Coordinates of C-alpha atoms in Angstrom, one line a residue:
M1161 CA 71.4 55.2 222.1
D1162 CA 74.7 56.6 220.5
E1163 CA 74.1 60.2 219.7
R1164 CA 77.6 61.0 218.2
G1165 CA 77.3 62.6 214.7
Q1166 CA 78.9 60.5 212.0
I1167 CA 79.3 60.9 208.2
A1168 CA 78.7 58.0 205.9
I1169 CA 81.8 56.9 204.0
D1170 CA 80.1 57.2 200.6
F1171 CA 79.0 60.7 201.3
L1172 CA 82.6 61.6 202.3
L1173 CA 84.0 60.1 199.1
G1174 CA 81.5 62.0 197.0
I1175 CA 82.3 65.3 198.6
S1176 CA 86.0 64.7 198.1
V1177 CA 85.5 64.0 194.4
V1178 CA 83.5 67.1 193.9
L1179 CA 86.0 69.3 195.7
I1180 CA 88.9 67.8 193.7
A1181 CA 86.9 68.5 190.4
I1182 CA 86.2 72.1 191.5
G1183 CA 89.9 72.7 192.4
F1184 CA 91.0 71.2 189.1
T1185 CA 88.6 73.5 187.2
L1186 CA 89.7 76.6 189.0
Q1187 CA 93.3 75.9 188.4
F1188 CA 93.3 74.8 184.7
V1189 CA 90.3 76.4 183.0
P1190 CA 91.5 80.0 183.1
G1191 CA 94.6 78.9 181.2
I1192 CA 92.4 77.8 178.2
F1193 CA 91.4 81.4 177.6
I1194 CA 94.0 84.0 176.6
S1195 CA 94.0 87.0 178.8
G1196 CA 94.9 90.4 177.6
Y1197 CA 96.9 91.3 180.7
G1198 CA 100.6 90.9 181.6
G1199 CA 103.7 89.4 180.1
E1200 CA 103.3 86.3 178.0
E1201 CA 99.5 86.5 178.1
K1202 CA 99.7 89.8 176.2
L1203 CA 101.8 88.2 173.5
G1204 CA 99.3 85.3 173.2
Y1205 CA 96.4 87.7 173.0
A1206 CA 98.1 89.7 170.2
A1207 CA 98.9 86.5 168.2
Y1208 CA 95.4 85.1 168.6
R1209 CA 93.7 88.5 167.7
T1210 CA 96.0 88.9 164.6
S1211 CA 95.2 85.4 163.3
C1212 CA 91.4 86.0 163.7
I1213 CA 91.6 89.4 161.9
L1214 CA 93.6 88.0 159.0
A1215 CA 91.5 84.8 158.6
E1216 CA 88.0 85.9 159.5
D1217 CA 87.8 89.6 158.6
P1218 CA 87.6 90.9 155.0
G1219 CA 89.1 94.3 156.1
W1220 CA 87.8 97.8 155.5
W1221 CA 88.7 101.0 153.8
S1222 CA 87.2 104.5 154.2
D1223 CA 87.4 107.9 152.6
N1224 CA 86.4 110.4 155.1
T1225 CA 86.0 113.2 152.5
S1226 CA 83.6 111.4 150.2
N1227 CA 82.0 108.9 152.7
A1228 CA 83.0 106.1 150.4
S1229 CA 84.0 102.8 152.0
G1230 CA 83.9 99.1 151.6
T1231 CA 85.7 95.8 152.2
E1232 CA 87.8 95.9 149.0
W1233 CA 90.6 97.6 150.9
E1234 CA 93.2 96.0 148.6
K1235 CA 92.1 98.5 145.9
H1236 CA 92.5 101.4 148.3
P1237 CA 95.6 100.6 150.4
D1238 CA 96.2 104.2 151.2
K1239 CA 92.8 104.4 152.9
V1240 CA 92.8 101.1 154.7
Q1241 CA 91.2 101.0 158.2
R1242 CA 91.4 97.2 158.8
I1243 CA 93.6 94.7 157.2
G1244 CA 91.7 91.4 156.7
L1245 CA 92.3 88.7 154.1
A1246 CA 89.0 86.9 154.0
E1247 CA 87.0 86.8 150.8
D1248 CA 83.8 88.9 150.6
N1249 CA 81.1 89.0 148.0
D1250 CA 79.3 92.0 149.6
V1251 CA 81.7 94.9 149.8
N1252 CA 79.3 96.8 152.1
S1253 CA 78.8 94.1 154.7
R1254 CA 81.9 94.5 156.8
L1255 CA 81.6 90.7 157.4
T1256 CA 82.3 87.6 155.3
E1257 CA 80.3 84.5 154.8
T1258 CA 83.4 82.5 154.1
P1259 CA 85.8 82.9 157.0
N1260 CA 89.2 81.1 156.6
T1261 CA 88.9 81.4 152.8
L1262 CA 91.4 84.0 151.8
S1263 CA 91.6 86.3 148.8
K1264 CA 94.6 86.3 146.5
E1265 CA 94.3 90.0 145.8
K1266 CA 94.2 90.9 149.5
F1267 CA 97.1 88.5 150.1
I1268 CA 99.2 90.3 147.4
Q1269 CA 98.4 93.7 148.9
F1270 CA 99.3 92.4 152.3
M1271 CA 102.7 91.4 151.1
I1272 CA 103.6 94.8 149.8
I1273 CA 101.8 97.2 152.2
D1274 CA 104.0 99.4 154.5
E1275 CA 105.3 97.7 157.6
E1276 CA 104.0 100.5 159.9
E1277 CA 100.5 100.0 158.5
I1278 CA 100.6 96.3 159.3
I1279 CA 101.7 97.0 162.9
R1280 CA 99.1 99.8 163.5
K1281 CA 96.1 98.1 161.7
L1282 CA 96.7 94.7 163.3
G1283 CA 97.5 96.1 166.7
L1284 CA 100.9 94.6 167.0
F1285 CA 102.1 97.0 169.7
D1286 CA 101.6 97.9 173.3
S1287 CA 101.5 101.1 175.2
V1288 CA 104.1 101.4 178.0
E1289 CA 103.9 104.6 180.1
G1290 CA 102.2 106.4 177.2
K1291 CA 104.8 105.3 174.6
Q1292 CA 104.1 102.9 171.8
M1293 CA 106.3 99.7 171.9
N1294 CA 106.0 97.6 168.8
Y1295 CA 106.0 93.8 169.0
R1296 CA 108.2 91.8 166.8
Y1297 CA 106.3 89.3 164.7
N1298 CA 106.3 86.7 162.0
I1299 CA 103.3 85.9 159.9
S1300 CA 103.6 83.1 157.4
F1301 CA 101.5 80.8 155.1
L1302 CA 103.0 77.3 155.0
I1303 CA 102.5 74.1 153.1
D1304 CA 104.5 71.1 154.3
G1305 CA 106.4 73.4 156.6
H1306 CA 107.6 75.7 153.8
P1307 CA 106.4 79.2 152.9
M1308 CA 104.1 79.3 149.9
V1309 CA 105.2 81.3 146.8
I1310 CA 102.4 83.1 145.0
D1311 CA 103.1 85.3 142.0
N1312 CA 106.8 85.4 143.1
Y1313 CA 105.9 86.6 146.6
T1314 CA 107.1 84.4 149.4
A1315 CA 104.3 84.2 152.0
V1316 CA 106.2 85.6 155.0
R1317 CA 105.9 89.0 156.7
G1318 CA 107.8 90.2 159.7
D1319 CA 111.1 89.3 161.4
K1320 CA 113.3 86.3 161.5
L1321 CA 112.4 84.1 164.5
P1322 CA 114.8 84.5 167.5
D1323 CA 116.5 81.6 169.3
D1324 CA 116.1 82.8 172.9
S1325 CA 112.8 84.7 173.2
N1326 CA 109.4 83.8 174.6
I1327 CA 107.2 83.4 171.5
A1328 CA 103.4 83.3 171.4
K1329 CA 102.3 81.2 168.4
I1330 CA 98.9 80.6 166.9
T1331 CA 98.3 78.3 163.9
R1332 CA 95.1 77.8 161.9
I1333 CA 94.1 76.1 158.7
V1334 CA 93.0 78.3 155.8
L1335 CA 92.1 78.1 152.2
L1336 CA 94.3 80.5 150.2
E1337 CA 93.3 81.5 146.7
T1338 CA 96.5 81.1 144.5
G1339 CA 95.1 81.8 141.1
N1340 CA 93.2 79.9 138.4
V1341 CA 93.4 76.3 137.2
A1342 CA 92.2 74.7 134.0
V1343 CA 90.9 71.2 134.8
F1344 CA 91.0 68.7 132.0
D1345 CA 89.9 65.1 131.6
A1346 CA 92.8 63.5 129.8
R1347 CA 90.4 61.6 127.6
T1348 CA 89.1 64.9 126.1
L1349 CA 92.6 66.4 125.4
T1350 CA 93.4 66.6 121.7
T1351 CA 96.4 65.5 119.8
D1352 CA 97.6 65.9 116.2
S1353 CA 97.6 62.2 115.4
S1354 CA 95.6 59.1 116.6
F1355 CA 97.0 57.1 119.5
S1356 CA 99.6 59.7 120.3
E1357 CA 101.6 60.1 123.5
H1358 CA 101.3 63.8 123.6
A1359 CA 98.5 66.3 124.1
N1360 CA 98.2 69.8 122.6
I1361 CA 96.9 72.8 124.6
N1362 CA 96.5 76.3 123.1
F1363 CA 96.1 79.7 124.7
K1364 CA 96.6 83.4 124.0
G1365 CA 99.1 85.7 125.7
P1366 CA 100.1 87.8 127.4
V1367 CA 99.1 86.5 130.8
T1368 CA 99.2 88.1 134.3
E1369 CA 99.6 84.9 136.4
N1370 CA 101.1 81.5 136.1
L1371 CA 99.2 79.1 133.9
T1372 CA 98.1 76.1 136.0
M1373 CA 96.4 73.0 134.6
Q1374 CA 95.2 69.9 136.3
I1375 CA 94.7 66.6 134.4
T1376 CA 92.9 63.5 135.4
N1377 CA 91.7 60.1 134.0
F1378 CA 94.8 59.1 132.1
N1379 CA 94.6 56.3 129.5
V1380 CA 97.7 54.4 130.6
S1381 CA 98.8 52.0 127.9
G1382 CA 101.8 50.2 129.6
L1383 CA 104.2 50.0 132.4
G1384 CA 106.4 53.0 133.2
A1385 CA 103.7 55.5 132.3
A1386 CA 105.0 59.0 133.2
F1387 CA 105.1 62.6 132.2
I1388 CA 108.2 63.3 130.2
N1389 CA 108.4 67.1 129.5
A1390 CA 106.6 70.0 127.9
T1391 CA 107.4 72.0 124.7
L1392 CA 106.3 75.6 124.1
N1393 CA 106.0 76.6 120.4
G1394 CA 108.5 73.9 119.6
S1395 CA 111.1 74.6 122.4
T1396 CA 111.5 72.1 125.2
L1397 CA 110.9 73.7 128.6
S1398 CA 113.0 73.2 131.8
A1399 CA 111.3 71.6 134.8
S1400 CA 113.7 73.4 137.1
S1401 CA 112.8 77.0 136.0
D1402 CA 109.9 77.0 133.5
Y1403 CA 107.3 74.9 135.3
T1404 CA 106.5 72.9 138.4
L1405 CA 104.9 69.4 138.4
L1406 CA 102.9 67.9 141.2
K1407 CA 101.1 64.5 141.3
R1408 CA 98.2 63.4 143.5
P1409 CA 97.1 59.7 143.9
L1410 CA 93.4 58.9 144.2
Y1411 CA 93.6 59.2 148.0
G1412 CA 96.2 61.8 149.0
D1413 CA 97.6 65.3 148.4
F1414 CA 99.6 66.8 145.6
R1415 CA 103.3 66.1 146.0
P1416 CA 106.3 66.5 143.7
D1417 CA 105.9 64.0 140.9
S1418 CA 107.9 60.8 141.2
G1419 CA 107.4 57.2 140.1
Q1420 CA 104.9 55.7 137.7
L1421 CA 101.8 57.5 136.6
L1422 CA 98.6 55.6 137.3
E1423 CA 95.1 56.0 135.7
D1424 CA 93.6 57.4 138.9
D1425 CA 96.4 59.9 139.5
S1426 CA 96.0 63.7 138.9
L1427 CA 98.8 65.9 137.6
R1428 CA 99.0 69.6 138.3
I1429 CA 101.4 71.5 136.0
S1430 CA 102.1 75.3 136.6
F1431 CA 103.9 77.2 134.0
N1432 CA 105.8 80.4 134.8
K1433 CA 104.0 83.5 133.5
S1434 CA 107.2 85.0 132.3
L1435 CA 107.0 82.5 129.4
F1436 CA 104.0 84.2 127.9
T1437 CA 104.6 87.9 127.7
S1438 CA 103.8 88.5 124.1
N1439 CA 100.4 89.2 122.4
Q1440 CA 100.3 86.0 120.4
E1441 CA 99.0 82.4 120.2
Y1442 CA 100.9 79.8 122.2
Q1443 CA 100.9 76.1 121.8
L1444 CA 101.9 73.8 124.7
I1445 CA 102.6 70.1 124.0
L1446 CA 102.6 67.8 126.9
N1447 CA 104.7 64.7 126.3
F1448 CA 104.2 61.4 128.1
N1449 CA 105.4 57.8 128.0
N1450 CA 102.9 55.0 127.8
V1451 CA 99.9 57.4 128.1
T1452 CA 97.7 57.5 125.0
F1453 CA 95.6 60.4 123.6
T1454 CA 93.1 59.5 120.9
K1455 CA 91.0 62.7 120.2
Q1456 CA 92.4 64.4 117.1
G1457 CA 92.5 68.1 116.4
P1458 CA 92.4 70.8 115.3
L1459 CA 90.6 72.4 117.0
F1460 CA 93.0 71.7 119.8
S1461 CA 92.1 72.0 123.5
T1462 CA 92.3 75.6 124.9
Y1463 CA 93.5 76.6 128.4
E1464 CA 90.4 78.8 129.0
I1465 CA 87.9 75.9 129.0
N1466 CA 87.0 74.6 132.4
L1467 CA 88.9 77.4 134.1
E1468 CA 88.1 77.8 137.8
T1469 CA 89.6 79.4 140.9
L1470 CA 92.4 77.4 142.6
Y1471 CA 92.5 77.3 146.4
E1472 CA 95.2 75.6 148.4
T1473 CA 95.1 74.4 152.0
A1474 CA 97.8 76.2 154.1
L1475 CA 98.7 76.8 157.7
L1476 CA 98.5 80.5 158.7
T1477 CA 101.1 80.9 161.5
V1478 CA 101.3 84.0 163.6
E1479 CA 104.2 84.3 166.0
V1480 CA 104.7 87.3 168.3
W1481 CA 107.5 88.2 170.8

C-alpha cells in the first residue's frame, strides 16, 4: 500500500482559483471606496462629499438668538449653516424627498454667496499643522459640455482648471429648476384670421424671469414647414439677442432649431426678460411657414395658462485640486 499523501488535481485547481479571487479582491476593492486619508484620496473625498451635499442636501440656516431655523437658507444667506441645493417641501425636515432635483432659488443664491462661505460650508479645505489650507475647486452645471446660463448667471463657481495639477473629479446627473414654461398644444393657439400661419400669445408685464413656451402638435400644411420669427407689439425680434429657439423631435432632446419642422416636433422658445419691463399688456406673434392655425380670437391665448415648472437635465461636475 502506498501511504504517500497526495492532493487531487481538481482540489488543487479549486484552491488556486479561490486564492486568486481573494487576492484580486484585496487589491482592487479598496480602490472603489474613496478614503479620507492622504494625498489624492483626500481630494477625491472632498469632491465626492461636495457633490453629495449640493445634490442631496437642501441646506440649513439657523438664528441662534431666536432659535429660528429651516432649510430655506437661500432666504437667510447671512445665517446659513449648510449649503445644499436640493428642493425641499418641508423646511423643518433637514432632509429632502427629491435628491438630485435642485432648486432655482438655491442655485441663484449659491452663485452670489461669498467665496469664503462656500469654502467653509462645503468643507473645501484641509488642516495642515493647525493651519487651514483651502483647496482650489471648480463647480459647474453643464449641458452638452457647456455651462448653463440661468437668469444671466453662468453656472460655474471656483477657479479655472489648471493644466498640470492632479484633479479629483466627480460628475453626477441632476435635474435643475430653470424657471417656468407655458406648454401649448399648437392646435389650441389662437390667431386673428382663419387658416393663418401665425399665432398670437398675450401676457402682462413686468416679468422677473425669461418667458419660455413649449409648443407641440403642429398642423403642418406643406413642405419646408418652419418657425420664421417673432414680433412683439409689432416689432420684429432678433433671434441672436431677444430669444433662443430649440427643437426636439419625437424621440430625442432639445437642440438648436435647424431644418424642417415636423408635426411631432416640439419647439421651446425663451424670450429675454429684459423685453418686458413695463407694466403693460404685451402681444407676441409667432410667425411660421407652412404651419396652419385655425382657432380665431380674441380672446387670444395667454402665457399664464398651462404654466408649470421647467426642469432641465444637467451634469453637476465638482473638481478639486
